[in-house]
Short mmCIF file of C-alpha atoms and ligand atoms in Angstrom, two decimals:
data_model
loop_
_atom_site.label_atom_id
_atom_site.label_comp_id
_atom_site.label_asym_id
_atom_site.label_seq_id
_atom_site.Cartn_x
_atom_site.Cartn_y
_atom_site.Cartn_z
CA UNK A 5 0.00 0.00 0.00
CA UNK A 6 0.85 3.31 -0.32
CA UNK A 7 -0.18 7.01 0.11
CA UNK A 8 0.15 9.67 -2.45
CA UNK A 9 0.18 13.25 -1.72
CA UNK A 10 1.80 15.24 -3.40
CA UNK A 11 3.93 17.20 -1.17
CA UNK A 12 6.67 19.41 -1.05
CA UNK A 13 8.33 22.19 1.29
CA UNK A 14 8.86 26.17 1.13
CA UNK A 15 10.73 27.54 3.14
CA UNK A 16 9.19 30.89 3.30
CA UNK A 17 12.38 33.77 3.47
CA UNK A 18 12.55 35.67 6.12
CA UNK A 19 13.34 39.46 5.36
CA UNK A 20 16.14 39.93 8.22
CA UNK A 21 15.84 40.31 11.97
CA UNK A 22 17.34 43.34 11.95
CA UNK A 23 14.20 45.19 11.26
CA UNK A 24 12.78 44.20 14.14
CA UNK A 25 11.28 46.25 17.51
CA UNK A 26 13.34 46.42 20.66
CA UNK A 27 12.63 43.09 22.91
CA UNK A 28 11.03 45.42 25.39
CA UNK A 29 7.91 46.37 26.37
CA UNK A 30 7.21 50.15 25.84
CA UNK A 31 3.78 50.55 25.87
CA UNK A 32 2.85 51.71 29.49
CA UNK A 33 -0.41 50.22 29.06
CA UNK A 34 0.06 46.82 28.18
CA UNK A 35 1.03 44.28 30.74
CA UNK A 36 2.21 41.01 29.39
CA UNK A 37 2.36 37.90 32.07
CA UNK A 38 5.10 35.55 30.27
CA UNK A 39 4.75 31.74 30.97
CA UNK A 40 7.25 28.94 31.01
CA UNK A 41 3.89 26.48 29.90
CA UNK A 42 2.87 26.05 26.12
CA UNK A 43 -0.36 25.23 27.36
CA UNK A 44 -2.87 27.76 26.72
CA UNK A 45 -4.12 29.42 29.91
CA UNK A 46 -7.72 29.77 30.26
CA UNK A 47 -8.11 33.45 30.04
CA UNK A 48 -6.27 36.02 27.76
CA UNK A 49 -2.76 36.84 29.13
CA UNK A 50 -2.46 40.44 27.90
CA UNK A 51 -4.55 42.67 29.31
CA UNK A 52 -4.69 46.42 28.13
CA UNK A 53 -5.47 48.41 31.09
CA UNK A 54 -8.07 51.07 30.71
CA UNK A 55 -6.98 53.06 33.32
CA UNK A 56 -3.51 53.23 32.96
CA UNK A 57 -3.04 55.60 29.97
CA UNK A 58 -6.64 57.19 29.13
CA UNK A 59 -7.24 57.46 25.37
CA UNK A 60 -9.39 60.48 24.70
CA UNK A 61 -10.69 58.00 21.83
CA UNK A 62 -12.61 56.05 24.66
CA UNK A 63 -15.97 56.99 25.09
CA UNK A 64 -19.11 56.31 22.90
CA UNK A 65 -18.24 60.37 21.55
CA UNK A 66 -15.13 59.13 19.68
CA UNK A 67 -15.55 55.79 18.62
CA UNK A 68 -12.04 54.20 17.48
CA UNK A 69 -11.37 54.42 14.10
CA UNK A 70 -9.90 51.62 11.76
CA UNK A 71 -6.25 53.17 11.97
CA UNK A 72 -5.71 53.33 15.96
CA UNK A 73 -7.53 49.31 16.20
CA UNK A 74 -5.23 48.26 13.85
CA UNK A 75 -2.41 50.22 15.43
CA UNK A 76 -3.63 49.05 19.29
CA UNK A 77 -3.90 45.08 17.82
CA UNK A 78 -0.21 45.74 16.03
CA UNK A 79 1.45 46.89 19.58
CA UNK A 80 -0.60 44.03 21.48
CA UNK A 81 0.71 41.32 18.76
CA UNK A 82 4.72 42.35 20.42
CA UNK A 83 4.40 39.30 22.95
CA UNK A 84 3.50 37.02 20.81
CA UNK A 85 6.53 38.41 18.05
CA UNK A 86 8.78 38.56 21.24
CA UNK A 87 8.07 34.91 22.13
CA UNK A 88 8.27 33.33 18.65
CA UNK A 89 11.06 35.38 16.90
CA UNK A 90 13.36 33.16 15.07
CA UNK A 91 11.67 30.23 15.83
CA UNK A 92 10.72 27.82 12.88
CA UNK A 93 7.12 27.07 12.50
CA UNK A 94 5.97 24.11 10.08
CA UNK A 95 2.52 25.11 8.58
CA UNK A 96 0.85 21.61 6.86
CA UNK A 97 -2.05 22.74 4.56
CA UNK A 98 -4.62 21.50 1.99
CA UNK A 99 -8.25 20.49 1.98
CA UNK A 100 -10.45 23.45 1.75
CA UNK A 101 -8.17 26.21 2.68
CA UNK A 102 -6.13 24.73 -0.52
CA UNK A 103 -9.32 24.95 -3.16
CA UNK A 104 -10.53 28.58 -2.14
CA UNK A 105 -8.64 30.90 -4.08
CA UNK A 106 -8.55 33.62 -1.49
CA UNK A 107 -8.35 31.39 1.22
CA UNK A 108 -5.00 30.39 -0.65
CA UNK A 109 -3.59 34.14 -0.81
CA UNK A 110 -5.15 34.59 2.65
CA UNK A 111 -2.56 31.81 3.59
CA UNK A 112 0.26 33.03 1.66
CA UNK A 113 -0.73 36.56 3.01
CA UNK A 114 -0.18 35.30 7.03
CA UNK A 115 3.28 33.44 6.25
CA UNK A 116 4.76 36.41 4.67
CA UNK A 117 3.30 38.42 7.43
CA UNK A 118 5.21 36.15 10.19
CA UNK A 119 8.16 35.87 8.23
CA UNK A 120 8.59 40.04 8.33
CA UNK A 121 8.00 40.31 11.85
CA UNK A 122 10.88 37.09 12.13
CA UNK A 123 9.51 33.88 13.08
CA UNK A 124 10.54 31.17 10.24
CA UNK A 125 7.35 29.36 8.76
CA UNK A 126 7.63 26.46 6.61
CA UNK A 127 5.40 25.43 4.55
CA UNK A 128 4.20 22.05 3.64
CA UNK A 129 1.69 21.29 0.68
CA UNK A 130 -0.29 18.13 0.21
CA UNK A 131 -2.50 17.41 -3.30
CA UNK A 132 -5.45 15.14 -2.06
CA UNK A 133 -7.86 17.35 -3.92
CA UNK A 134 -6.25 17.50 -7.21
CA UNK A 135 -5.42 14.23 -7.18
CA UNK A 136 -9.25 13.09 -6.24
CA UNK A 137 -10.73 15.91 -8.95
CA UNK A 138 -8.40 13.87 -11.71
CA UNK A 139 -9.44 10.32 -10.47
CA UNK A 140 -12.80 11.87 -10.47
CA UNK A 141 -13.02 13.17 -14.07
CA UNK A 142 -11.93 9.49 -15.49
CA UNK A 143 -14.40 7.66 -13.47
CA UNK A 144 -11.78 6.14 -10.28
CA UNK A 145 -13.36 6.26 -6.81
CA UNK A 146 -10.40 7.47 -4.58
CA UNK A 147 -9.68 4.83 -2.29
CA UNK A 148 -8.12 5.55 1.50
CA UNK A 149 -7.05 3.07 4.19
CA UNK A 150 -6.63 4.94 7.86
CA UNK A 151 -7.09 8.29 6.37
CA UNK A 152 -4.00 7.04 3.39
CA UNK A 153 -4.57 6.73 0.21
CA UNK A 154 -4.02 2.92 -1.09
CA UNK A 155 -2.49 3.54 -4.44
CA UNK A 156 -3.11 0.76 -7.23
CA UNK A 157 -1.62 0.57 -10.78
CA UNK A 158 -4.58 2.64 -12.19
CA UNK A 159 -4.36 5.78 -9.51
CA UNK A 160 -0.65 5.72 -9.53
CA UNK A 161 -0.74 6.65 -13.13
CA UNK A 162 -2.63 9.70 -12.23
CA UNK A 163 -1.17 10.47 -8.96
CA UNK A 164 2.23 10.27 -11.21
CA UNK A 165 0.61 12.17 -13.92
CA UNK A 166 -0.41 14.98 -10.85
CA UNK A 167 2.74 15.01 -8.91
CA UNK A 168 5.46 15.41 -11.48
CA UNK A 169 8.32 17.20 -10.58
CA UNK A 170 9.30 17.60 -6.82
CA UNK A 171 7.20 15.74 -5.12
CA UNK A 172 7.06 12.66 -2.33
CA UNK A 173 4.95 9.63 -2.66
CA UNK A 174 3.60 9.95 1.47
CA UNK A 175 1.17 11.60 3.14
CA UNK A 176 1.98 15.24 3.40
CA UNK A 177 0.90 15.18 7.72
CA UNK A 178 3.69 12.78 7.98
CA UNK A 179 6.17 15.25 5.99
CA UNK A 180 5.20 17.91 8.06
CA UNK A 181 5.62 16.41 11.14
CA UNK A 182 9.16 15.03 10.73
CA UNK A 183 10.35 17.94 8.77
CA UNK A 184 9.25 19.62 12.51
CA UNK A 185 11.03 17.55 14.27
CA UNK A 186 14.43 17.66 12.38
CA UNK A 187 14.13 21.02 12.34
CA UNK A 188 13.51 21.47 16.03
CA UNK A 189 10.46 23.53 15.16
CA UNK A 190 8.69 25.20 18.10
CA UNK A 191 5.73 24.42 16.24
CA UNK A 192 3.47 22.14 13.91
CA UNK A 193 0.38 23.80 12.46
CA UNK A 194 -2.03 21.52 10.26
CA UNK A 195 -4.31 23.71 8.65
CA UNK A 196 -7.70 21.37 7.41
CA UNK A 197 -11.14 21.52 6.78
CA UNK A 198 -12.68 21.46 10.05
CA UNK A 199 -12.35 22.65 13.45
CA UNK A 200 -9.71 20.91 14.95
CA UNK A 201 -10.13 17.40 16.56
CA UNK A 202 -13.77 16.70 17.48
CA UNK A 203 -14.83 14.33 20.39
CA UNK A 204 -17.77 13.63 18.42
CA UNK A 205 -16.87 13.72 14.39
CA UNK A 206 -20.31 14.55 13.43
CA UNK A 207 -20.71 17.59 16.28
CA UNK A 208 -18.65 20.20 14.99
CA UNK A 209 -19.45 21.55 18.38
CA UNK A 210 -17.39 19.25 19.81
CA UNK A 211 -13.81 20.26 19.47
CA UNK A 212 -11.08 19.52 21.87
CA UNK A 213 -9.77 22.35 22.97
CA UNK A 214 -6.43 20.75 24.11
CA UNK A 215 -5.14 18.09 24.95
CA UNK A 216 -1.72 16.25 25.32
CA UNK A 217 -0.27 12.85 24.48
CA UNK A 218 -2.29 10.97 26.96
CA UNK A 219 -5.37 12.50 25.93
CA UNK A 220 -4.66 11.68 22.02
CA UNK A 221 -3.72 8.59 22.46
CA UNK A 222 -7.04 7.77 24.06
CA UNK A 223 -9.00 9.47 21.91
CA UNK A 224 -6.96 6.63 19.01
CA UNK A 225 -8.36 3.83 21.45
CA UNK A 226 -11.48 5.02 21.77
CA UNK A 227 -11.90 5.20 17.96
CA UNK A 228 -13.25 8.42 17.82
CA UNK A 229 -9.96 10.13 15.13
CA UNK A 230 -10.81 8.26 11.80
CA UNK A 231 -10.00 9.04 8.06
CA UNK A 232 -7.74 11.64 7.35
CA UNK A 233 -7.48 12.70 11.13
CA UNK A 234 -5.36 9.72 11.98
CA UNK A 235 -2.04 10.31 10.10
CA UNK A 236 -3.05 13.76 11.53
CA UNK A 237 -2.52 12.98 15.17
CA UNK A 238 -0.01 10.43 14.69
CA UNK A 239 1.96 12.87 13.11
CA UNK A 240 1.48 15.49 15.72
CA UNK A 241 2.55 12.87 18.83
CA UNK A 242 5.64 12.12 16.62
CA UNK A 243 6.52 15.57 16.42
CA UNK A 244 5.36 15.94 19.90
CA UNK A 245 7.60 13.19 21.25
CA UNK A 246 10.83 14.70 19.26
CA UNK A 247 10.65 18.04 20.88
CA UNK A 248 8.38 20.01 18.87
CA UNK A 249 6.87 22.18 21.31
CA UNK A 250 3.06 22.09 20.69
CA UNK A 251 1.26 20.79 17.79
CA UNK A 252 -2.14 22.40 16.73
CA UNK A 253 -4.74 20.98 14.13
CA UNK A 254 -6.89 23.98 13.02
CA UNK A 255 -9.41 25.44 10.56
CA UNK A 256 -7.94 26.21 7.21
CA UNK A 257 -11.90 27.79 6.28
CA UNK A 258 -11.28 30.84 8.48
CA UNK A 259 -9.13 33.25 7.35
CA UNK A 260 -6.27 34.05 9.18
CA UNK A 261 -6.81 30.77 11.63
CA UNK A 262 -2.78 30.42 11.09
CA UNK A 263 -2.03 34.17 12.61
CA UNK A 264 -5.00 33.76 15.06
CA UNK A 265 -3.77 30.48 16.30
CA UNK A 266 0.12 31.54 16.82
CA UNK A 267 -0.77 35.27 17.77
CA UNK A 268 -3.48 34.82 20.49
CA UNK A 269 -3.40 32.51 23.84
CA UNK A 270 -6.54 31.03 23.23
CA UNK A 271 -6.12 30.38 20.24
CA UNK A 272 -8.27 28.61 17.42
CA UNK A 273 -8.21 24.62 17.00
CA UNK A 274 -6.92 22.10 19.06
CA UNK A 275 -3.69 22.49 20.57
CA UNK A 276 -1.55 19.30 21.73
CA UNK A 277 1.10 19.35 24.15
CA UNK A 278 3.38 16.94 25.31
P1 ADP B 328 -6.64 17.30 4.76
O1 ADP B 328 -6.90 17.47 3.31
O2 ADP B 328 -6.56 18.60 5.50
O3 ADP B 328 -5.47 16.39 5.07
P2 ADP B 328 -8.38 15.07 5.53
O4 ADP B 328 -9.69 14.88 4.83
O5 ADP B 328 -7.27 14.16 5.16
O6 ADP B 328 -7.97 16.62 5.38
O7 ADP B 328 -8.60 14.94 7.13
C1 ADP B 328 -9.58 15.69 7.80
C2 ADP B 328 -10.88 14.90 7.97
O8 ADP B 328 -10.78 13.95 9.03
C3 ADP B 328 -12.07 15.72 8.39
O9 ADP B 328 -12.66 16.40 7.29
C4 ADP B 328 -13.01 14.67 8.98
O10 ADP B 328 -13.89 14.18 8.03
C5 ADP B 328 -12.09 13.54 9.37
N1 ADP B 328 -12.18 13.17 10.80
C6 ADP B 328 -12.24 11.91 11.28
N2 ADP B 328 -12.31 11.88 12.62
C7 ADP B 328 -12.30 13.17 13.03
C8 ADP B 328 -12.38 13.78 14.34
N3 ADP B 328 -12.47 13.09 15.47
N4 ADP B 328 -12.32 15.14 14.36
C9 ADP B 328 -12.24 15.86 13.23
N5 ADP B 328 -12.18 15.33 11.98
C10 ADP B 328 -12.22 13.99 11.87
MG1 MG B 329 -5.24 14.29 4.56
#
């Protein structure tokens, strides 16, 4: 048996660190609590203090206008730029967020955007959907085995015919997650086409939040991660169990889930920790 996917890495350059702000806080009015834990703490960790430095824009009179938001979410984004700087970040994606044009640039838009401010993405592309939109236009029902796609003689002509040129003949979750964990990433980020891991697959109001090895691992016994969620979480507790810091599975239909999920402490999907 085997899996085809087409798959291959970017590393996405990063303009320089030199351009970067001062590793201090300036702003008088933003406290940031740092934490050794990559667990996500149950309640926002930056808090912008109201009292501290009064803005004469508070005040139903002068409502905020589009420029100072986007420069008050800019200076509240410096912990998260502080924390991550120069730290390599795998990004797996495909499924949905990969067919949506937008969605694509959207995508592109984030990893250029955490490359300037100096963290070092990496991205990792699989080619399910391509493959499956071929195999569907001559008549081949795509055929998967634990979320993998079994390969005969008749798709590997088209998955060959799909993935010419640089391209590996595994599933690109498995990819990303040892291309993580040779490169020491801090983190693994599978973008897919729903919410993150679901305790219930048919309840997308369901997701697990977070959860660690332990907590994967049963979720495997229990049979509730099937199809293409298994190489998934395998992937992530491999990553998990070479160092890779935390490993999150999260929705490539919003936009912006990747800078969402790496620039907030709540985050979006399901975050796994060791
Ligand atoms: P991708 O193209 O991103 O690799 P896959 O189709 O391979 O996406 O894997 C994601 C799919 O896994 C989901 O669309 C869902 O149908 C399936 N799945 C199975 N079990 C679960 C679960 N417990 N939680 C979430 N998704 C699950
Ligand atoms: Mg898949």
């Amino acid at each position: 048996m085997a899996a085809a996917t087409k798959t291959f890495f970017t590393p996405v350059p990063s303009p320089g660190a030199e351009t970067l702000i001062p590793p201090t806080l300036k702003s008088p009015n933003l406290h940031y609590i740092p934490h050794s834990s990559a667990k996500r703490l149950p309640s926002l960790t930056i808090r912008a203090s109201a009292a501290a430095v009064p803005s004469p824009s508070d005040g139903a009179s002068h409502p905020k206008s589009p420029e100072q938001f986007r420069v008050e979410i800019l200076s509240e984004s410096l912990p998260y730029i502080q924390r991550f700087r120069g730290k390599t970040i795998v990004v797996k994606y495909g499924g949905a967020a990969m067919k949506d044009p937008k969605l694509k640039a959207s995508v592109v838009s984030d990893l250029v955007l955490l490359s300037c401010v100096g963290l070092r993405p990496i991205l990792v592309h699989g080619g399910g959907p391509e493959i499956n939109r071929w195999l569907k236009q001559l008549n081949i029902e795509p055929l998967f085995h634990e979320g993998l796609r079994v390969t005969d003689a008749e798709t590997m002509e088209i998955v060959s015919m799909v993935l010419i040129g640089k391209s590996y003949n595994i599933n690109a979750d498995t990819v990303a997650g040892e291309l993580a964990a040779s490169l020491g990433a801090e983190k693994l980020i599978l973008l897919t086409d729903v919410a993150g891991i679901l305790e219930d697959r048919d309840d997308p109001n369901s997701l697990v939040k977070e959860t660690d090895i332990e907590g994967v691992k049963k979720l495997i016994a229990e049979k509730k991660v099937a199809g293409g969620m298994i190489p998934k979480v395998n992937c992530c507790l491999r990553a998990i169990e070479q160092g890779v810091r935390t490993a999150s599975i999260i929705d490539g239909r919003v936009q912006h889930s990747l800078l969402h999920e790496i620039m907030s402490e709540e985050g979006l999907g399901t975050m796994i920790t060791a």
